[in-house]
């Protein structure tokens, strides 16, 4: 992911993790929300957790803005790792879980990497896809969305509309 896709993704993260902007569009996080951020290329680069607290969001944003595109794409492994990270919250039953996969590429990973753990213990977790750039493979995201009860949104047209729609489902 480079060029337009990288720029769009970083703009999306600036929007999502800037409370003043999300409040304007009525998609802000609450302090009870739990956020897991897993940037990826052909592997997961790092994972951070936060709540809807503004200070925690600022730390996530700062770390995210240091990212630069490199490597391939494997959002199946990323989604499976997100399920593992969410497991304690799923067991508590106090949150409405969702995974949002934002990509401008085609995953070279195996769909089974995500599907097997989802079928084993993640059936309560819908996957929402948000596409960026020109090379996003919408069909891969639509397969995940169909499996999990999620949807796919075109982030190249309107980030605000895409994330408002995702938050409306969750």
PDB file of C-alpha atoms in Angstrom:
ATOM      1  CA  UNK A   1       0.000   0.000   0.000  1.00  0.00           C
ATOM      2  CA  UNK A   2       1.629   3.173  -1.136  1.00  0.00           C
ATOM      3  CA  UNK A   3       0.662   6.505  -2.594  1.00  0.00           C
ATOM      4  CA  UNK A   4      -3.080   7.201  -2.675  1.00  0.00           C
ATOM      5  CA  UNK A   5      -4.042   4.152  -0.589  1.00  0.00           C
ATOM      6  CA  UNK A   6      -1.567   4.953   2.175  1.00  0.00           C
ATOM      7  CA  UNK A   7      -2.684   8.579   2.222  1.00  0.00           C
ATOM      8  CA  UNK A   8      -6.366   7.586   2.416  1.00  0.00           C
ATOM      9  CA  UNK A   9      -5.735   5.109   5.212  1.00  0.00           C
ATOM     10  CA  UNK A  10      -3.789   7.614   7.311  1.00  0.00           C
ATOM     11  CA  UNK A  11      -6.552  10.181   6.731  1.00  0.00           C
ATOM     12  CA  UNK A  12      -9.059   7.590   7.938  1.00  0.00           C
ATOM     13  CA  UNK A  13      -7.059   6.992  11.106  1.00  0.00           C
ATOM     14  CA  UNK A  14      -6.767  10.748  11.720  1.00  0.00           C
ATOM     15  CA  UNK A  15     -10.547  10.902  11.479  1.00  0.00           C
ATOM     16  CA  UNK A  16     -11.282   7.820  13.615  1.00  0.00           C
ATOM     17  CA  UNK A  17      -8.860   8.711  16.405  1.00  0.00           C
ATOM     18  CA  UNK A  18      -9.566  12.443  16.656  1.00  0.00           C
ATOM     19  CA  UNK A  19     -12.537  12.836  19.017  1.00  0.00           C
ATOM     20  CA  UNK A  20     -13.401  16.367  17.873  1.00  0.00           C
ATOM     21  CA  UNK A  21     -13.839  15.103  14.311  1.00  0.00           C
ATOM     22  CA  UNK A  22     -15.778  11.956  15.181  1.00  0.00           C
ATOM     23  CA  UNK A  23     -18.126  13.922  17.463  1.00  0.00           C
ATOM     24  CA  UNK A  24     -19.018  16.212  14.550  1.00  0.00           C
ATOM     25  CA  UNK A  25     -20.160  13.176  12.557  1.00  0.00           C
ATOM     26  CA  UNK A  26     -21.736  11.357  15.523  1.00  0.00           C
ATOM     27  CA  UNK A  27     -19.400   8.361  15.302  1.00  0.00           C
ATOM     28  CA  UNK A  28     -17.355   9.016  18.432  1.00  0.00           C
ATOM     29  CA  UNK A  29     -16.094   6.311  20.752  1.00  0.00           C
ATOM     30  CA  UNK A  30     -17.395   5.980  24.301  1.00  0.00           C
ATOM     31  CA  UNK A  31     -15.163   5.328  27.301  1.00  0.00           C
ATOM     32  CA  UNK A  32     -16.659   1.833  27.449  1.00  0.00           C
ATOM     33  CA  UNK A  33     -15.521   0.995  23.904  1.00  0.00           C
ATOM     34  CA  UNK A  34     -12.481  -1.205  23.482  1.00  0.00           C
ATOM     35  CA  UNK A  35     -10.297  -0.539  20.459  1.00  0.00           C
ATOM     36  CA  UNK A  36      -7.739  -3.005  19.126  1.00  0.00           C
ATOM     37  CA  UNK A  37      -5.542  -1.650  16.369  1.00  0.00           C
ATOM     38  CA  UNK A  38      -3.508  -4.119  14.324  1.00  0.00           C
ATOM     39  CA  UNK A  39      -1.708  -2.553  11.362  1.00  0.00           C
ATOM     40  CA  UNK A  40      -0.659  -5.195   8.873  1.00  0.00           C
ATOM     41  CA  UNK A  41       1.016  -5.895   5.597  1.00  0.00           C
ATOM     42  CA  UNK A  42       2.052  -9.519   4.971  1.00  0.00           C
ATOM     43  CA  UNK A  43       2.218  -9.832   8.780  1.00  0.00           C
ATOM     44  CA  UNK A  44       0.877  -7.973  11.815  1.00  0.00           C
ATOM     45  CA  UNK A  45       3.218  -5.063  12.500  1.00  0.00           C
ATOM     46  CA  UNK A  46       2.064  -4.417  16.083  1.00  0.00           C
ATOM     47  CA  UNK A  47      -1.053  -4.468  18.195  1.00  0.00           C
ATOM     48  CA  UNK A  48      -2.261  -1.787  20.589  1.00  0.00           C
ATOM     49  CA  UNK A  49      -5.347  -1.617  22.769  1.00  0.00           C
ATOM     50  CA  UNK A  50      -7.218   1.438  23.947  1.00  0.00           C
ATOM     51  CA  UNK A  51     -10.555   2.596  25.231  1.00  0.00           C
ATOM     52  CA  UNK A  52     -12.586   5.503  23.942  1.00  0.00           C
ATOM     53  CA  UNK A  53     -10.575   7.793  26.224  1.00  0.00           C
ATOM     54  CA  UNK A  54      -9.268  10.798  24.262  1.00  0.00           C
ATOM     55  CA  UNK A  55      -5.717  10.456  25.601  1.00  0.00           C
ATOM     56  CA  UNK A  56      -5.567   6.802  24.633  1.00  0.00           C
ATOM     57  CA  UNK A  57      -6.863   7.624  21.157  1.00  0.00           C
ATOM     58  CA  UNK A  58      -4.166  10.290  20.793  1.00  0.00           C
ATOM     59  CA  UNK A  59      -1.471   7.718  21.618  1.00  0.00           C
ATOM     60  CA  UNK A  60      -2.904   5.303  19.052  1.00  0.00           C
ATOM     61  CA  UNK A  61      -3.003   8.031  16.427  1.00  0.00           C
ATOM     62  CA  UNK A  62       0.567   9.097  17.116  1.00  0.00           C
ATOM     63  CA  UNK A  63       1.845   5.567  16.728  1.00  0.00           C
ATOM     64  CA  UNK A  64      -0.279   4.986  13.608  1.00  0.00           C
ATOM     65  CA  UNK A  65       1.031   8.085  11.860  1.00  0.00           C
ATOM     66  CA  UNK A  66       4.556   6.635  12.084  1.00  0.00           C
ATOM     67  CA  UNK A  67       3.550   3.751   9.787  1.00  0.00           C
ATOM     68  CA  UNK A  68       4.671   3.502   6.181  1.00  0.00           C
ATOM     69  CA  UNK A  69       3.576   1.031   3.544  1.00  0.00           C
ATOM     70  CA  UNK A  70       5.771  -2.006   2.992  1.00  0.00           C
ATOM     71  CA  UNK A  71       5.305  -5.652   2.148  1.00  0.00           C
ATOM     72  CA  UNK A  72       2.261  -7.515   0.936  1.00  0.00           C
ATOM     73  CA  UNK A  73      -1.228  -7.927   2.369  1.00  0.00           C
ATOM     74  CA  UNK A  74      -2.649 -10.596   4.693  1.00  0.00           C
ATOM     75  CA  UNK A  75      -5.816  -9.435   6.367  1.00  0.00           C
ATOM     76  CA  UNK A  76      -6.937 -12.989   7.174  1.00  0.00           C
ATOM     77  CA  UNK A  77      -4.150 -13.437   9.733  1.00  0.00           C
ATOM     78  CA  UNK A  78      -4.866  -9.977  11.097  1.00  0.00           C
ATOM     79  CA  UNK A  79      -8.571 -10.788  11.502  1.00  0.00           C
ATOM     80  CA  UNK A  80      -7.761 -14.072  13.267  1.00  0.00           C
ATOM     81  CA  UNK A  81      -5.424 -12.258  15.672  1.00  0.00           C
ATOM     82  CA  UNK A  82      -8.136  -9.679  16.347  1.00  0.00           C
ATOM     83  CA  UNK A  83     -10.521 -12.500  17.296  1.00  0.00           C
ATOM     84  CA  UNK A  84      -7.961 -13.858  19.747  1.00  0.00           C
ATOM     85  CA  UNK A  85      -7.461 -10.423  21.279  1.00  0.00           C
ATOM     86  CA  UNK A  86     -11.226  -9.913  21.627  1.00  0.00           C
ATOM     87  CA  UNK A  87     -11.883 -13.311  23.210  1.00  0.00           C
ATOM     88  CA  UNK A  88     -11.919 -12.126  26.850  1.00  0.00           C
ATOM     89  CA  UNK A  89     -14.412  -9.385  25.955  1.00  0.00           C
ATOM     90  CA  UNK A  90     -16.577 -11.810  23.997  1.00  0.00           C
ATOM     91  CA  UNK A  91     -16.707 -14.086  27.016  1.00  0.00           C
ATOM     92  CA  UNK A  92     -17.905 -11.192  29.205  1.00  0.00           C
ATOM     93  CA  UNK A  93     -20.740 -10.423  26.791  1.00  0.00           C
ATOM     94  CA  UNK A  94     -20.740  -6.683  27.613  1.00  0.00           C
ATOM     95  CA  UNK A  95     -19.639  -5.325  24.240  1.00  0.00           C
ATOM     96  CA  UNK A  96     -20.930  -5.403  20.679  1.00  0.00           C
ATOM     97  CA  UNK A  97     -17.893  -6.731  18.835  1.00  0.00           C
ATOM     98  CA  UNK A  98     -16.861  -6.002  15.271  1.00  0.00           C
ATOM     99  CA  UNK A  99     -13.755  -6.235  13.155  1.00  0.00           C
ATOM    100  CA  UNK A 100     -13.089  -3.509  10.612  1.00  0.00           C
ATOM    101  CA  UNK A 101     -10.567  -4.420   7.944  1.00  0.00           C
ATOM    102  CA  UNK A 102      -9.257  -1.452   5.993  1.00  0.00           C
ATOM    103  CA  UNK A 103      -7.247  -2.338   2.906  1.00  0.00           C
ATOM    104  CA  UNK A 104      -6.189  -1.160  -0.509  1.00  0.00           C
ATOM    105  CA  UNK A 105      -4.965  -4.561  -1.604  1.00  0.00           C
ATOM    106  CA  UNK A 106      -5.651  -8.219  -2.127  1.00  0.00           C
ATOM    107  CA  UNK A 107      -4.847 -10.628   0.682  1.00  0.00           C
ATOM    108  CA  UNK A 108      -2.270 -13.245  -0.177  1.00  0.00           C
ATOM    109  CA  UNK A 109      -3.179 -15.153   2.997  1.00  0.00           C
ATOM    110  CA  UNK A 110      -5.598 -18.048   3.269  1.00  0.00           C
ATOM    111  CA  UNK A 111      -9.268 -17.382   4.081  1.00  0.00           C
ATOM    112  CA  UNK A 112      -9.168 -20.480   6.324  1.00  0.00           C
ATOM    113  CA  UNK A 113      -6.766 -18.656   8.627  1.00  0.00           C
ATOM    114  CA  UNK A 114      -9.704 -16.458   9.652  1.00  0.00           C
ATOM    115  CA  UNK A 115     -12.649 -18.751   8.968  1.00  0.00           C
ATOM    116  CA  UNK A 116     -11.538 -21.615  11.231  1.00  0.00           C
ATOM    117  CA  UNK A 117     -11.182 -19.571  14.443  1.00  0.00           C
ATOM    118  CA  UNK A 118     -14.297 -17.556  13.597  1.00  0.00           C
ATOM    119  CA  UNK A 119     -16.369 -20.724  13.207  1.00  0.00           C
ATOM    120  CA  UNK A 120     -14.842 -22.182  16.380  1.00  0.00           C
ATOM    121  CA  UNK A 121     -15.516 -19.239  18.668  1.00  0.00           C
ATOM    122  CA  UNK A 122     -16.082 -15.954  16.868  1.00  0.00           C
ATOM    123  CA  UNK A 123     -19.575 -16.263  15.421  1.00  0.00           C
ATOM    124  CA  UNK A 124     -20.685 -13.171  17.302  1.00  0.00           C
ATOM    125  CA  UNK A 125     -18.161 -10.986  15.459  1.00  0.00           C
ATOM    126  CA  UNK A 126     -19.135  -9.392  12.133  1.00  0.00           C
ATOM    127  CA  UNK A 127     -16.428  -8.227   9.742  1.00  0.00           C
ATOM    128  CA  UNK A 128     -16.807  -4.867   8.026  1.00  0.00           C
ATOM    129  CA  UNK A 129     -14.486  -4.061   5.158  1.00  0.00           C
ATOM    130  CA  UNK A 130     -13.453  -0.577   4.080  1.00  0.00           C
ATOM    131  CA  UNK A 131     -11.644  -0.312   0.757  1.00  0.00           C
ATOM    132  CA  UNK A 132      -9.031   2.288  -0.175  1.00  0.00           C
ATOM    133  CA  UNK A 133      -7.034   3.002  -3.283  1.00  0.00           C
ATOM    134  CA  UNK A 134      -7.463   1.364  -6.654  1.00  0.00           C
ATOM    135  CA  UNK A 135      -6.219  -2.163  -5.938  1.00  0.00           C
ATOM    136  CA  UNK A 136      -8.492  -3.301  -3.095  1.00  0.00           C
ATOM    137  CA  UNK A 137     -10.054  -6.687  -3.752  1.00  0.00           C
ATOM    138  CA  UNK A 138     -13.628  -6.054  -2.735  1.00  0.00           C
ATOM    139  CA  UNK A 139     -14.611  -9.677  -3.456  1.00  0.00           C
ATOM    140  CA  UNK A 140     -12.369 -11.029  -0.675  1.00  0.00           C
ATOM    141  CA  UNK A 141     -13.876  -8.599   1.825  1.00  0.00           C
ATOM    142  CA  UNK A 142     -17.399  -9.394   0.621  1.00  0.00           C
ATOM    143  CA  UNK A 143     -16.773 -13.099   1.224  1.00  0.00           C
ATOM    144  CA  UNK A 144     -15.762 -12.326   4.820  1.00  0.00           C
ATOM    145  CA  UNK A 145     -18.713  -9.986   5.273  1.00  0.00           C
ATOM    146  CA  UNK A 146     -21.144 -12.604   3.970  1.00  0.00           C
ATOM    147  CA  UNK A 147     -19.681 -15.270   6.257  1.00  0.00           C
ATOM    148  CA  UNK A 148     -19.855 -13.049   9.351  1.00  0.00           C
ATOM    149  CA  UNK A 149     -22.919 -10.873   8.768  1.00  0.00           C
ATOM    150  CA  UNK A 150     -20.914  -7.726   8.034  1.00  0.00           C
ATOM    151  CA  UNK A 151     -20.711  -5.426   5.008  1.00  0.00           C
ATOM    152  CA  UNK A 152     -18.150  -3.758   2.780  1.00  0.00           C
ATOM    153  CA  UNK A 153     -17.919   0.000   2.293  1.00  0.00           C
ATOM    154  CA  UNK A 154     -16.039   2.079  -0.256  1.00  0.00           C
ATOM    155  CA  UNK A 155     -13.761   4.350   1.754  1.00  0.00           C
ATOM    156  CA  UNK A 156     -12.463   6.063  -1.375  1.00  0.00           C
ATOM    157  CA  UNK A 157     -15.783   7.841  -1.871  1.00  0.00           C
ATOM    158  CA  UNK A 158     -16.487   9.046   1.663  1.00  0.00           C
ATOM    159  CA  UNK A 159     -14.713   8.024   4.834  1.00  0.00           C
ATOM    160  CA  UNK A 160     -17.328   9.774   6.908  1.00  0.00           C
ATOM    161  CA  UNK A 161     -20.164   7.858   5.296  1.00  0.00           C
ATOM    162  CA  UNK A 162     -18.284   4.556   5.501  1.00  0.00           C
ATOM    163  CA  UNK A 163     -17.550   4.864   9.215  1.00  0.00           C
ATOM    164  CA  UNK A 164     -20.956   6.246  10.079  1.00  0.00           C
ATOM    165  CA  UNK A 165     -22.431   3.205   8.374  1.00  0.00           C
ATOM    166  CA  UNK A 166     -20.104   0.818  10.235  1.00  0.00           C
ATOM    167  CA  UNK A 167     -20.912   2.466  13.574  1.00  0.00           C
ATOM    168  CA  UNK A 168     -24.610   2.267  12.710  1.00  0.00           C
ATOM    169  CA  UNK A 169     -24.302  -1.497  12.498  1.00  0.00           C
ATOM    170  CA  UNK A 170     -22.399  -1.694  15.755  1.00  0.00           C
TER     171      UNK A 170
END
